[in-house]
PDB file of C-alpha atoms in Angstrom:
ATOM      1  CA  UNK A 147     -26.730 -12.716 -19.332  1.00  0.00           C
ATOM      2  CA  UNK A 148     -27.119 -13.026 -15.519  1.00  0.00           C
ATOM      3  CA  UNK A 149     -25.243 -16.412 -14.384  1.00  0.00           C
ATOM      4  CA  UNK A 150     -25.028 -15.207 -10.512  1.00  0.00           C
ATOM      5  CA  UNK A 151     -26.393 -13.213  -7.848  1.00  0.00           C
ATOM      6  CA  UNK A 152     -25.677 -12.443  -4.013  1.00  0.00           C
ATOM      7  CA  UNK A 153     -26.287 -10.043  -1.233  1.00  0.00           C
ATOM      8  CA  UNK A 154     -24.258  -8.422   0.586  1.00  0.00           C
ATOM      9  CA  UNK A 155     -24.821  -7.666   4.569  1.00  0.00           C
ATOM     10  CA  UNK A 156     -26.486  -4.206   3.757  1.00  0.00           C
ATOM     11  CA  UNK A 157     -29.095  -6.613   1.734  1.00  0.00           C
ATOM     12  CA  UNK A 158     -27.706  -5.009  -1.226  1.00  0.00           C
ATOM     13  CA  UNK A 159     -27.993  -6.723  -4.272  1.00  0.00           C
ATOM     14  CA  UNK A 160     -25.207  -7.656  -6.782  1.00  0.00           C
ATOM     15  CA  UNK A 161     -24.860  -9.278  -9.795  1.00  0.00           C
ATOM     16  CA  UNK A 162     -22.267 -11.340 -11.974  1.00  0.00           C
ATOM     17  CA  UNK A 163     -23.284 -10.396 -15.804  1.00  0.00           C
ATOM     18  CA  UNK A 164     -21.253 -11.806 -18.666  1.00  0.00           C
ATOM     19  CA  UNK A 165     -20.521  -9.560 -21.573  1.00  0.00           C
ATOM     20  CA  UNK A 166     -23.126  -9.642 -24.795  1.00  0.00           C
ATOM     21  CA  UNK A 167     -20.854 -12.495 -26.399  1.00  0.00           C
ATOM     22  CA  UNK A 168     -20.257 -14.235 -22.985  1.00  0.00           C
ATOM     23  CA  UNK A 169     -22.639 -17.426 -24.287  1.00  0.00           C
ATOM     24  CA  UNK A 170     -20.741 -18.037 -27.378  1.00  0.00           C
ATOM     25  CA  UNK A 171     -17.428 -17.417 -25.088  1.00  0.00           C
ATOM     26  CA  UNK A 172     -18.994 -20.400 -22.628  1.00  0.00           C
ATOM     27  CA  UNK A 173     -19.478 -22.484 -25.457  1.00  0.00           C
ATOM     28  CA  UNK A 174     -15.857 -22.377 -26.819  1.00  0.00           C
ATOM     29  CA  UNK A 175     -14.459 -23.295 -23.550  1.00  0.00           C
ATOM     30  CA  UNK A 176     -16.698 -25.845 -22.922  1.00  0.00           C
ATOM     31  CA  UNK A 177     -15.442 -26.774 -26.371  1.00  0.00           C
ATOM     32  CA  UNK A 178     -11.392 -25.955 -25.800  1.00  0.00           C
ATOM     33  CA  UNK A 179     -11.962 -28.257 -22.635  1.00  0.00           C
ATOM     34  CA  UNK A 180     -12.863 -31.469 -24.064  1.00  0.00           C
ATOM     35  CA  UNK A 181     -11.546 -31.328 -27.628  1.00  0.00           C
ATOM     36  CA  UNK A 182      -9.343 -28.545 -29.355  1.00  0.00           C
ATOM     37  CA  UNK A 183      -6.917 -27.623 -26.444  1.00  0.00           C
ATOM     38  CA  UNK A 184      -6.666 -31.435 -25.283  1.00  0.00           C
ATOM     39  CA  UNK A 185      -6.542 -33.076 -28.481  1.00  0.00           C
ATOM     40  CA  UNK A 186      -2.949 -31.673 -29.762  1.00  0.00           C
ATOM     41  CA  UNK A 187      -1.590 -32.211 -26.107  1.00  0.00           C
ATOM     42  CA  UNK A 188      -2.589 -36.203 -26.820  1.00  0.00           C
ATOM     43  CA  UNK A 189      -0.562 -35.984 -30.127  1.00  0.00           C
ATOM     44  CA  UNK A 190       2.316 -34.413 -29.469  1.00  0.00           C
ATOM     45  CA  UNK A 191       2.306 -37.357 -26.133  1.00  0.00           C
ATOM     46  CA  UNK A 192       2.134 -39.778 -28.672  1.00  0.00           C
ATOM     47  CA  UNK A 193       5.246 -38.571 -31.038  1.00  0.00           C
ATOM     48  CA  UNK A 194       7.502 -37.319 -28.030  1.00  0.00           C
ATOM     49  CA  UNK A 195      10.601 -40.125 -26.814  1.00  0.00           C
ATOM     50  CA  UNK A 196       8.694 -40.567 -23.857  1.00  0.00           C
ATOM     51  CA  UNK A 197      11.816 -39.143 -21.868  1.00  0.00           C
ATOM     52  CA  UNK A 198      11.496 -37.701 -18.333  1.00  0.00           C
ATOM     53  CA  UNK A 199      12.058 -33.559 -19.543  1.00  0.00           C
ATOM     54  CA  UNK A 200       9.475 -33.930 -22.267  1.00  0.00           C
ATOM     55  CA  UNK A 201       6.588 -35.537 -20.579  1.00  0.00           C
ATOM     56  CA  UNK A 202       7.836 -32.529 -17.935  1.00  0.00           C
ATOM     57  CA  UNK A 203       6.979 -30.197 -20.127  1.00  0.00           C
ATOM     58  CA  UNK A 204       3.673 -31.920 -21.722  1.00  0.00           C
ATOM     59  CA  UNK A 205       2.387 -32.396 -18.051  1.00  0.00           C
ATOM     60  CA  UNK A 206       3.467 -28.794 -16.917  1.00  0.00           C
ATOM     61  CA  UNK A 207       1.639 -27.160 -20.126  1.00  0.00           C
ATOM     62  CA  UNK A 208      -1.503 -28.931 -19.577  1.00  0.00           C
ATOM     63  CA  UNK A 209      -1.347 -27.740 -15.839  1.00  0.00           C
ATOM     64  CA  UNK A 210      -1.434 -24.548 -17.202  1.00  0.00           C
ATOM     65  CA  UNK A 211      -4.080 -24.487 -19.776  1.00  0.00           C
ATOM     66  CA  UNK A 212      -6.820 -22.383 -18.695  1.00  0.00           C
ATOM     67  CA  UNK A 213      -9.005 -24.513 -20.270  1.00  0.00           C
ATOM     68  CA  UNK A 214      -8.384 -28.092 -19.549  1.00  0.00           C
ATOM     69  CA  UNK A 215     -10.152 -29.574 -16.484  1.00  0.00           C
ATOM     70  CA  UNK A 216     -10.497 -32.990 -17.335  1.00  0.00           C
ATOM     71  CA  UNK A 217      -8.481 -35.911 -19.380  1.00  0.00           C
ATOM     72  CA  UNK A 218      -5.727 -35.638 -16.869  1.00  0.00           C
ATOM     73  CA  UNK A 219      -5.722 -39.132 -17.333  1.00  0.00           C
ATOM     74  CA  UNK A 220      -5.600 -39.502 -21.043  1.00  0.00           C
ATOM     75  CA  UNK A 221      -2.461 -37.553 -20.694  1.00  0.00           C
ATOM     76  CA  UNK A 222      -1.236 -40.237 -18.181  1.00  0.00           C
ATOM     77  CA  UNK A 223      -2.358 -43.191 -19.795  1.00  0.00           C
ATOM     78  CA  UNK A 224      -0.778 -41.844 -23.482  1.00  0.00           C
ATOM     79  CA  UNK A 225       2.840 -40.964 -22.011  1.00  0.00           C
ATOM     80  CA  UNK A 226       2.749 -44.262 -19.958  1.00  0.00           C
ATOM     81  CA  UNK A 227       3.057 -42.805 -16.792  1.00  0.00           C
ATOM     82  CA  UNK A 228       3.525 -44.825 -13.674  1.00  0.00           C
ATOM     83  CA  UNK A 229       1.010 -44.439 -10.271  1.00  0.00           C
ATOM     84  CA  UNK A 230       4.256 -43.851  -8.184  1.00  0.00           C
ATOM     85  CA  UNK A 231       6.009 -41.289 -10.808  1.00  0.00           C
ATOM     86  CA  UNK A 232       5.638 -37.501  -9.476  1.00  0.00           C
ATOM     87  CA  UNK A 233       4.300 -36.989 -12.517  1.00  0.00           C
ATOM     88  CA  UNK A 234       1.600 -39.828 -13.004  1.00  0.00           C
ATOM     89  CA  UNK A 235       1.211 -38.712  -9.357  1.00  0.00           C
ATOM     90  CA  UNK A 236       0.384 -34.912 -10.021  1.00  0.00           C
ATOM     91  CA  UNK A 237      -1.991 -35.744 -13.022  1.00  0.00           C
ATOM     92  CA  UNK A 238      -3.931 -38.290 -10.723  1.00  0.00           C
ATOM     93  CA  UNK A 239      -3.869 -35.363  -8.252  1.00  0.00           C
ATOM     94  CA  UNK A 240      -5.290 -32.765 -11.001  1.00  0.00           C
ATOM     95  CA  UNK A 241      -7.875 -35.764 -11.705  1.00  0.00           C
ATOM     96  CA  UNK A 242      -9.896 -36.470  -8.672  1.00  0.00           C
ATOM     97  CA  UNK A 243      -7.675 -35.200  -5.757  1.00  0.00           C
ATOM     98  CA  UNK A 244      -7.820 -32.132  -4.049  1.00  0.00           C
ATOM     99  CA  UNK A 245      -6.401 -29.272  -2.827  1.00  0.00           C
ATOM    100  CA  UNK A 246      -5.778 -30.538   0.628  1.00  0.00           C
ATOM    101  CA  UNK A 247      -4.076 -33.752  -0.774  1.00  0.00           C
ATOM    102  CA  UNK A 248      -1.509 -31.307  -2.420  1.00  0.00           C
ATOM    103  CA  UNK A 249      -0.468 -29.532   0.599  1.00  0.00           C
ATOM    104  CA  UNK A 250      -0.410 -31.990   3.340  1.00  0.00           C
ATOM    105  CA  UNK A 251       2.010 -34.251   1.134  1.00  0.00           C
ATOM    106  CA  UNK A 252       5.159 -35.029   1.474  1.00  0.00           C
ATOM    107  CA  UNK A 253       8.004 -32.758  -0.205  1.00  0.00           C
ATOM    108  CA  UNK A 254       8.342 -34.378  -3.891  1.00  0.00           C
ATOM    109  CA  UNK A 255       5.345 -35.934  -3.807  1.00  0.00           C
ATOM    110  CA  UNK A 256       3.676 -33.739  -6.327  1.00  0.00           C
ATOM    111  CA  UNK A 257       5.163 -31.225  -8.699  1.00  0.00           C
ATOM    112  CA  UNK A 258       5.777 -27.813  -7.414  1.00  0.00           C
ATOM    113  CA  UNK A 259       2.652 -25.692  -8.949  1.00  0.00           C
ATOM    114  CA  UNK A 260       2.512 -22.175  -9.898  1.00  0.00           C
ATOM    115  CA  UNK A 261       0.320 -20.274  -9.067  1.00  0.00           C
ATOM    116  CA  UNK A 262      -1.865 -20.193 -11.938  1.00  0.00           C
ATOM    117  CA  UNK A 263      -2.095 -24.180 -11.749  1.00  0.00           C
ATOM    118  CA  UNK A 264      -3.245 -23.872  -7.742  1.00  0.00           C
ATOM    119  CA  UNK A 265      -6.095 -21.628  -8.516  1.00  0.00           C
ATOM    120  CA  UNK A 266      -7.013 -24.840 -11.571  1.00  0.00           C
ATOM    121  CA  UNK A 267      -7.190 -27.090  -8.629  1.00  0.00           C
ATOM    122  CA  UNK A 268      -8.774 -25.419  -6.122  1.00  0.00           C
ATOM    123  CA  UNK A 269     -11.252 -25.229  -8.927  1.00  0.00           C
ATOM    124  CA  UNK A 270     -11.308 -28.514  -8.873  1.00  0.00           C
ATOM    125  CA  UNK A 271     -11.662 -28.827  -5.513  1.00  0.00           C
ATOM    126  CA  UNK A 272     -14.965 -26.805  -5.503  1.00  0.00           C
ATOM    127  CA  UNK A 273     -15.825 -29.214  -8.147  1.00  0.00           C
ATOM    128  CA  UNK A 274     -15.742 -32.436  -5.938  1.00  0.00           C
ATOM    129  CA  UNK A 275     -17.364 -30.298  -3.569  1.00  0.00           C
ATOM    130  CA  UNK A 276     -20.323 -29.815  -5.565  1.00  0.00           C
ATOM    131  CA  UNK A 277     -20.683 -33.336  -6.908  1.00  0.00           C
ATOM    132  CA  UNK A 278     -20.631 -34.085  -3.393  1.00  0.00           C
ATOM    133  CA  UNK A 279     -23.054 -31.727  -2.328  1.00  0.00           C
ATOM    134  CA  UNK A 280     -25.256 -33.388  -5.494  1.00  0.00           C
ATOM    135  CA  UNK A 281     -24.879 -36.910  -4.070  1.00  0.00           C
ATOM    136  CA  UNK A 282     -26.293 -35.953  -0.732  1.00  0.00           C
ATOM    137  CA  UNK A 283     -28.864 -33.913  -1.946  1.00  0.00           C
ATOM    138  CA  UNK A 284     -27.812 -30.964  -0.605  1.00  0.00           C
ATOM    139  CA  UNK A 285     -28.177 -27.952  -3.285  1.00  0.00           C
ATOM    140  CA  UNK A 286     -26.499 -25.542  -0.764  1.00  0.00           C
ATOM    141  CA  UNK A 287     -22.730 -25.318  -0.145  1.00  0.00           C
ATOM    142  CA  UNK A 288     -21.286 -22.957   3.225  1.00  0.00           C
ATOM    143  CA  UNK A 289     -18.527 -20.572   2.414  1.00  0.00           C
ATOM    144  CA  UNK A 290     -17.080 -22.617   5.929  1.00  0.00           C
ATOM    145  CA  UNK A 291     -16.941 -25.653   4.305  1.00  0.00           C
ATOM    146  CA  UNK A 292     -15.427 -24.658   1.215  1.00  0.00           C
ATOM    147  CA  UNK A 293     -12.562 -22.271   2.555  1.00  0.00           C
ATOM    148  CA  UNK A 294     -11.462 -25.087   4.539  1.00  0.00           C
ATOM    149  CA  UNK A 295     -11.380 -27.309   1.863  1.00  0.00           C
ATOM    150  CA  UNK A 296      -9.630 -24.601  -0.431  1.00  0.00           C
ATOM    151  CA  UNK A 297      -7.212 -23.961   2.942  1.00  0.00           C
ATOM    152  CA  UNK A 298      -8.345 -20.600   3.295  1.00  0.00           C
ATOM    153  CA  UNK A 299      -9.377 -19.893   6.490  1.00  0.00           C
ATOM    154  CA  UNK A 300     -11.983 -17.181   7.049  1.00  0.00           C
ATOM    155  CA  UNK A 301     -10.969 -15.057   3.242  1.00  0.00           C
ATOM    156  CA  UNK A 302     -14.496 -15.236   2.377  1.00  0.00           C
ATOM    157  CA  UNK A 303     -13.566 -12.655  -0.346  1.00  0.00           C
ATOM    158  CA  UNK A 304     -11.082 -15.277  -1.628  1.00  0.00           C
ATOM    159  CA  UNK A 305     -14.073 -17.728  -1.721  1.00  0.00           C
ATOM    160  CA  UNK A 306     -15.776 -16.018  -3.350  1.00  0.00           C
ATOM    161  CA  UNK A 307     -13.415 -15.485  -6.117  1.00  0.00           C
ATOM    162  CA  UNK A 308     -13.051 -18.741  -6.455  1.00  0.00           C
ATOM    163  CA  UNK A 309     -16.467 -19.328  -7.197  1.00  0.00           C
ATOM    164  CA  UNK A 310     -16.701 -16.381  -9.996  1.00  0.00           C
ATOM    165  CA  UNK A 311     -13.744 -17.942 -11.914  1.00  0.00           C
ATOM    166  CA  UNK A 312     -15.504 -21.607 -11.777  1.00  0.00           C
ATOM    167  CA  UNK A 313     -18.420 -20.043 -12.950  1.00  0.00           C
ATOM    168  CA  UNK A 314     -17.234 -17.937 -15.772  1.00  0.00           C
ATOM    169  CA  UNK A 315     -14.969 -21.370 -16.520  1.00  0.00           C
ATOM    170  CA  UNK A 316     -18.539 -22.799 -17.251  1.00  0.00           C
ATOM    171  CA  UNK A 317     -17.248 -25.464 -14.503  1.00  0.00           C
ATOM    172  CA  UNK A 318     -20.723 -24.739 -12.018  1.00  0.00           C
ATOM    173  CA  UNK A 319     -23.553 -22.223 -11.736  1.00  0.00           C
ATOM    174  CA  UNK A 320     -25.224 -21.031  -8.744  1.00  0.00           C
ATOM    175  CA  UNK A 321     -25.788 -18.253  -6.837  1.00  0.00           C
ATOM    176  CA  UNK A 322     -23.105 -16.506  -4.517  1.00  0.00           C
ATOM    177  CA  UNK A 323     -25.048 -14.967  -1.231  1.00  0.00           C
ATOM    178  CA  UNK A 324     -23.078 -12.938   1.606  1.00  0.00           C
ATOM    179  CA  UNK A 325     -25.963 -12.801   3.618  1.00  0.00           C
ATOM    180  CA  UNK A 326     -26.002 -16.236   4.399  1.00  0.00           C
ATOM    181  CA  UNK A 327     -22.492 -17.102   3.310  1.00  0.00           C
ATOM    182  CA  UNK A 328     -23.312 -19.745   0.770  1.00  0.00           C
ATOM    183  CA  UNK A 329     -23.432 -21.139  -2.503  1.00  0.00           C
ATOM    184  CA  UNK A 330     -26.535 -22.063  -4.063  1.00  0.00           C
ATOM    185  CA  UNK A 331     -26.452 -24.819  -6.899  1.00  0.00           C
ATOM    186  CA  UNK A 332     -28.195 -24.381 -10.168  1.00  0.00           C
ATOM    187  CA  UNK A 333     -30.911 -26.436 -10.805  1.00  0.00           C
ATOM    188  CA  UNK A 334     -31.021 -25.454 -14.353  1.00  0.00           C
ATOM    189  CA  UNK A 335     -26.692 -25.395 -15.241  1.00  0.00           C
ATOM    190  CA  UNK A 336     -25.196 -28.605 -15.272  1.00  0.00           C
ATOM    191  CA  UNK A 337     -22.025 -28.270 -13.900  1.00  0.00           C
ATOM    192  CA  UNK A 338     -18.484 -30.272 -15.120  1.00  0.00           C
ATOM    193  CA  UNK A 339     -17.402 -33.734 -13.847  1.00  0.00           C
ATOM    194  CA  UNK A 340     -13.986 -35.034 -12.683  1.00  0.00           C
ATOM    195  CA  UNK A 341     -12.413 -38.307 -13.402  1.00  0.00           C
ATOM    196  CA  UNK A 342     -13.055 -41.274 -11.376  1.00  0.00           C
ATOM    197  CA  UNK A 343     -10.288 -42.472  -8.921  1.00  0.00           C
ATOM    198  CA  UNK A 344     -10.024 -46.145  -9.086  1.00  0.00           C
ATOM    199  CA  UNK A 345     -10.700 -46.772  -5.459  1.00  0.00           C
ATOM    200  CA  UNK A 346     -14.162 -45.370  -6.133  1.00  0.00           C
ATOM    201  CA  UNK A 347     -14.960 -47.297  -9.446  1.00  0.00           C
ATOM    202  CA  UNK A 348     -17.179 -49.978  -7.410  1.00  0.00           C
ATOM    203  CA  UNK A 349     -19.275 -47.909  -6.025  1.00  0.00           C
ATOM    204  CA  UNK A 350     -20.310 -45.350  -9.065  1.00  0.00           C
ATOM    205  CA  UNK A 351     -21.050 -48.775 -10.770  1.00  0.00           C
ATOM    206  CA  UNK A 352     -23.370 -50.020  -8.420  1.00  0.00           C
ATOM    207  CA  UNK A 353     -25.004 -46.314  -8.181  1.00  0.00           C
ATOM    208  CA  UNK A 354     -25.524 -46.774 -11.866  1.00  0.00           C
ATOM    209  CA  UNK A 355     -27.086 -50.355 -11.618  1.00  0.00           C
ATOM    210  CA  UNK A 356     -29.086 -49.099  -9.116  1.00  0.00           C
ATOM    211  CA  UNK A 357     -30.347 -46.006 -11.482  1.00  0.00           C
ATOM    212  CA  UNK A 358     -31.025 -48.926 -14.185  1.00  0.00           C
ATOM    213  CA  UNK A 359     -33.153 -50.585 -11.994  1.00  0.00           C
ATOM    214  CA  UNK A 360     -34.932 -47.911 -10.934  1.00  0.00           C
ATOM    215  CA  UNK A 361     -35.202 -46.620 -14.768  1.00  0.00           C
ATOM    216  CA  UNK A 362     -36.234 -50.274 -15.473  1.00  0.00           C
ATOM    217  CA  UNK A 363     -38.729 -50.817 -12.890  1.00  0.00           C
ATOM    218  CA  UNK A 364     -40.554 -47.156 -14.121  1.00  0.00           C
ATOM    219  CA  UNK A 365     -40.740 -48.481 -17.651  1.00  0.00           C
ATOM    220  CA  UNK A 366     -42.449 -51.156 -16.236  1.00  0.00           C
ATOM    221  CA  UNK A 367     -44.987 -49.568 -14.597  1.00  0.00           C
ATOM    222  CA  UNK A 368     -45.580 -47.239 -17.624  1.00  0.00           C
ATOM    223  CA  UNK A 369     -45.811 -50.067 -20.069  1.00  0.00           C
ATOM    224  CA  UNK A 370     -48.333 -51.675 -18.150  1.00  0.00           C
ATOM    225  CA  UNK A 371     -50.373 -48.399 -17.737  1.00  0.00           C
ATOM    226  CA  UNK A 372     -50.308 -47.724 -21.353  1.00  0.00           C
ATOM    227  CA  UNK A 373     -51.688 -51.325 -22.166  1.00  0.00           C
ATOM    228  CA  UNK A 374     -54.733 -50.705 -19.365  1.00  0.00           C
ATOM    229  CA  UNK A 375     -55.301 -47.751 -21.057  1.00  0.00           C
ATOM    230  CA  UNK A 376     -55.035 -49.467 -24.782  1.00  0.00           C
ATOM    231  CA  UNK A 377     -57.368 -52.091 -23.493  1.00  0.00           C
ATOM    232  CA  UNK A 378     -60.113 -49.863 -22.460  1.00  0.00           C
ATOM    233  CA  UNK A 379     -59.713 -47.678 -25.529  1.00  0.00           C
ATOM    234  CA  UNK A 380     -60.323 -51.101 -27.195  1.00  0.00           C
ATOM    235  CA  UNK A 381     -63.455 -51.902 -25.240  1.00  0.00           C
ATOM    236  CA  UNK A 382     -64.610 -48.435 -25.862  1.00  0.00           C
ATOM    237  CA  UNK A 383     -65.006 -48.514 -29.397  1.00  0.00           C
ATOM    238  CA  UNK A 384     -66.019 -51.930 -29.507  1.00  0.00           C
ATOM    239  CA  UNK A 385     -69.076 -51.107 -27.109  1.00  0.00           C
ATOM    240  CA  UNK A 386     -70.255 -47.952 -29.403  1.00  0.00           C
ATOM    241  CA  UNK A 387     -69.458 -49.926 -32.952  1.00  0.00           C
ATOM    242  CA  UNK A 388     -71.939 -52.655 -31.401  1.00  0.00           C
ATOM    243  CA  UNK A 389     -74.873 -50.279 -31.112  1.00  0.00           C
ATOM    244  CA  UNK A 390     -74.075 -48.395 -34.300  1.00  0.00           C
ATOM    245  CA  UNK A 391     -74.051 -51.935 -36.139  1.00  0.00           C
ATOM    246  CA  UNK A 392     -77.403 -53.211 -34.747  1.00  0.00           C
ATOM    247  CA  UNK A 393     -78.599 -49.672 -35.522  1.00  0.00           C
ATOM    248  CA  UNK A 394     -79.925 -49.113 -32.455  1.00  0.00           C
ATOM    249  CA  UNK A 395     -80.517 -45.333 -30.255  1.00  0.00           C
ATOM    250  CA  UNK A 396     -77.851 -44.222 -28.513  1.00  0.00           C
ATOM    251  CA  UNK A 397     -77.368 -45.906 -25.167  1.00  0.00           C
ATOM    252  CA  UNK A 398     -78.055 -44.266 -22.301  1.00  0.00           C
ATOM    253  CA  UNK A 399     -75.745 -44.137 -19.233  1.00  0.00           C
ATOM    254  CA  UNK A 400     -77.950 -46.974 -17.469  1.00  0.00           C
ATOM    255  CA  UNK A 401     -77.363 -49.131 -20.374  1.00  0.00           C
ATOM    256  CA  UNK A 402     -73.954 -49.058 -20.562  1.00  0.00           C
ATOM    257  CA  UNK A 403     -73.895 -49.853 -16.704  1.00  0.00           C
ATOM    258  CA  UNK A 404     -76.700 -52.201 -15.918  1.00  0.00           C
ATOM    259  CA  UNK A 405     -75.989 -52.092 -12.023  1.00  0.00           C
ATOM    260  CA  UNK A 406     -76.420 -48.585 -12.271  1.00  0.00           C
ATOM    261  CA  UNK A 407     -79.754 -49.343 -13.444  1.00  0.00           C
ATOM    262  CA  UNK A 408     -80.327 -51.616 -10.948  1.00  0.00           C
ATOM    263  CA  UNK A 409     -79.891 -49.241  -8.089  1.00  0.00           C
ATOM    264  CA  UNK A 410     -82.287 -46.909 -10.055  1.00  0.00           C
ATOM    265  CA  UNK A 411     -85.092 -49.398 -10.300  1.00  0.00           C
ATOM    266  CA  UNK A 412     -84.590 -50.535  -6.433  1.00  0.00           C
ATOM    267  CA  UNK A 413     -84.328 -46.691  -5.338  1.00  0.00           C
ATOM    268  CA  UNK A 414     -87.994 -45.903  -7.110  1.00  0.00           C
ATOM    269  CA  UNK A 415     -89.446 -48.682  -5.546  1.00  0.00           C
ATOM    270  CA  UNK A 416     -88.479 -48.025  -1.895  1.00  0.00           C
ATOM    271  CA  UNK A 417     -89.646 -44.313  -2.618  1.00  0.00           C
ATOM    272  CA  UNK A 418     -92.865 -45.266  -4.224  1.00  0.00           C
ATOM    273  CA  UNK A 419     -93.199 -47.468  -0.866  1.00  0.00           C
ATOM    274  CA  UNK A 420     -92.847 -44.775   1.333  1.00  0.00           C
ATOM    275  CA  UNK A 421     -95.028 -42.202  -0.596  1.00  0.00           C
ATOM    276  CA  UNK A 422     -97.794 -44.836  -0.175  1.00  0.00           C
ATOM    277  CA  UNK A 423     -97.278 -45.434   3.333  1.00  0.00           C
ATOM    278  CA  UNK A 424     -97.723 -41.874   3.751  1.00  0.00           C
ATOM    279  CA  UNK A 425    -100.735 -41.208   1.995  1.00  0.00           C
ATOM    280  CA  UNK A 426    -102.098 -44.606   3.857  1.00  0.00           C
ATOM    281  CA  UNK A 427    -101.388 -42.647   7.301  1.00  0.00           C
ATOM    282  CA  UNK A 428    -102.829 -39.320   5.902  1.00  0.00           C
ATOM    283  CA  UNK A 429    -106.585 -41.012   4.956  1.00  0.00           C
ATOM    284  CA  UNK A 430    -106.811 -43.084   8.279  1.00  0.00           C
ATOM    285  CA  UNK A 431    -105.697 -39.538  10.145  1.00  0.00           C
ATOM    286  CA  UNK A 432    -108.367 -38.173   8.485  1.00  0.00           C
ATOM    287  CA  UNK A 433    -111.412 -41.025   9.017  1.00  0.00           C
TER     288      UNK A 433
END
């Protein structure tokens, strides 16, 4: 199974392939990351003492987990976790903040992270990038763009890294190309979606009214062409069950539209007018 492509500056091309059981792989971490690896996290958060080292350790291991990208804020919300805790802090940072946010802070702002948990949220990162990139419309993503957001500089290898282990995560899909130093979206993968910070709440509800509307206003217009075309339909058959009752011959297209006929009958006579005329002009020519 293909899941990317690129080419290189030679125009050589390369692909990405997953191994024969890399769909049934793709479905158990989509699986791991919503249920079975986040689900006994949530339990033991509800049975721990709620003290400072164990939520530590609760917040550190789900850091960790290869598999978890999202419910950052379950975690929060379960071991009652202030805003203004580091750790509150470095879950909302793992929920919708990105890499950028982690390294221009302040020293104890955040958690210190391995390195394991900064490649998660750089991942992350080129997660909000994409849903960006999806808002706007724009399908294509520069390697520029992202190594600065990833604080990379000009390691386009690195990039591209990056991108390979979001894709294998099952996180995006797209195409890698060297050529033009991008990142294509899929239009056919849907790719994963972060938590919500508060701050943007407002807006992504009034985006979704909006999308109602719209939705609304559409089934509108379809109900009201489906009754046209019910009402015609309607007049249809009543038209032909009227001749077949009175037993009559089949109607001809003039009879079912009697201006048609009309134009017919008023067309022959202007012709038959003319043909005279001419055959008036023909015997006087002749006398």
């Amino acid at each position: 199974i293909t899941q990317s492509i690129y080419v290189d500056s030679t125009e050589t091309v390369h692909t990405y392939s997953f191994p024969p059981n890399s769909a049934q792989k793709m479905e158990q971490v989509q699986i791991l990351d919503t249920d079975a690896a986040l689900e006994p996290l949530l339990q033991m958060a509800k049975e721990s003492s709620k003290n400072n080292d164990t939520n530590r350790t609760l917040v550190m291991k789900a850091l960790s987990d290869a598999t978890i990208f999202c419910g950052f804020d379950q975690i929060k919300a379960t071991l009652e976790l202030q805003d203004d805790h580091v750790l509150g802090k470095t879950l909302d940072l793992f929920s919708f903040g990105l890499y950028s946010d982690y390294t221009t802070a302040e020293p104890g702002t955040f958690l210190s992270l391995s390195d394991a948990q900064v490649l998660k949220l750089r991942q992350l990162t080129v997660l909000s990038l994409v849903q960006k990139a999806c808002f706007q419309a724009s399908p294509v993503i520069s390697y520029t763009s992202l190594a600065q957001a990833l604080g990379i500089n000009s390691q386009m290898d690195m990039v591209e890294e990056i991108l390979v282990a979001c894709i294998y995560s099952g996180m995006v899909g797209g195409q890698l190309c060297q050529q033009s130093q991008s990142f294509s979206l899929s239009s056919t993968m849907p790719f994963k979606s972060r938590d919500v910070p508060p701050s943007q709440t407002k807006d992504l509800l009034d985006r979704l009214k909006g999308f109602r509307d719209q939705l609304e206003g559409t089934m509108e217009q379809m109900v009201g062409a489906t009754n046209s075309v019910q009402s015609q339909k309607q007049s249809h058959e009543a038209f032909w069950k009227q001749h077949e009752t009175t037993g009559s011959q089949k109607p001809s297209a003039m009879d079912r539209f009697p201006g048609f006929r009309s134009r017919e009958h008023a067309s022959a006579r202007a012709s038959n007018k003319r043909s005279r005329g001419g055959l008036a002009s023909l015997d006087v020519a002749r006398f």
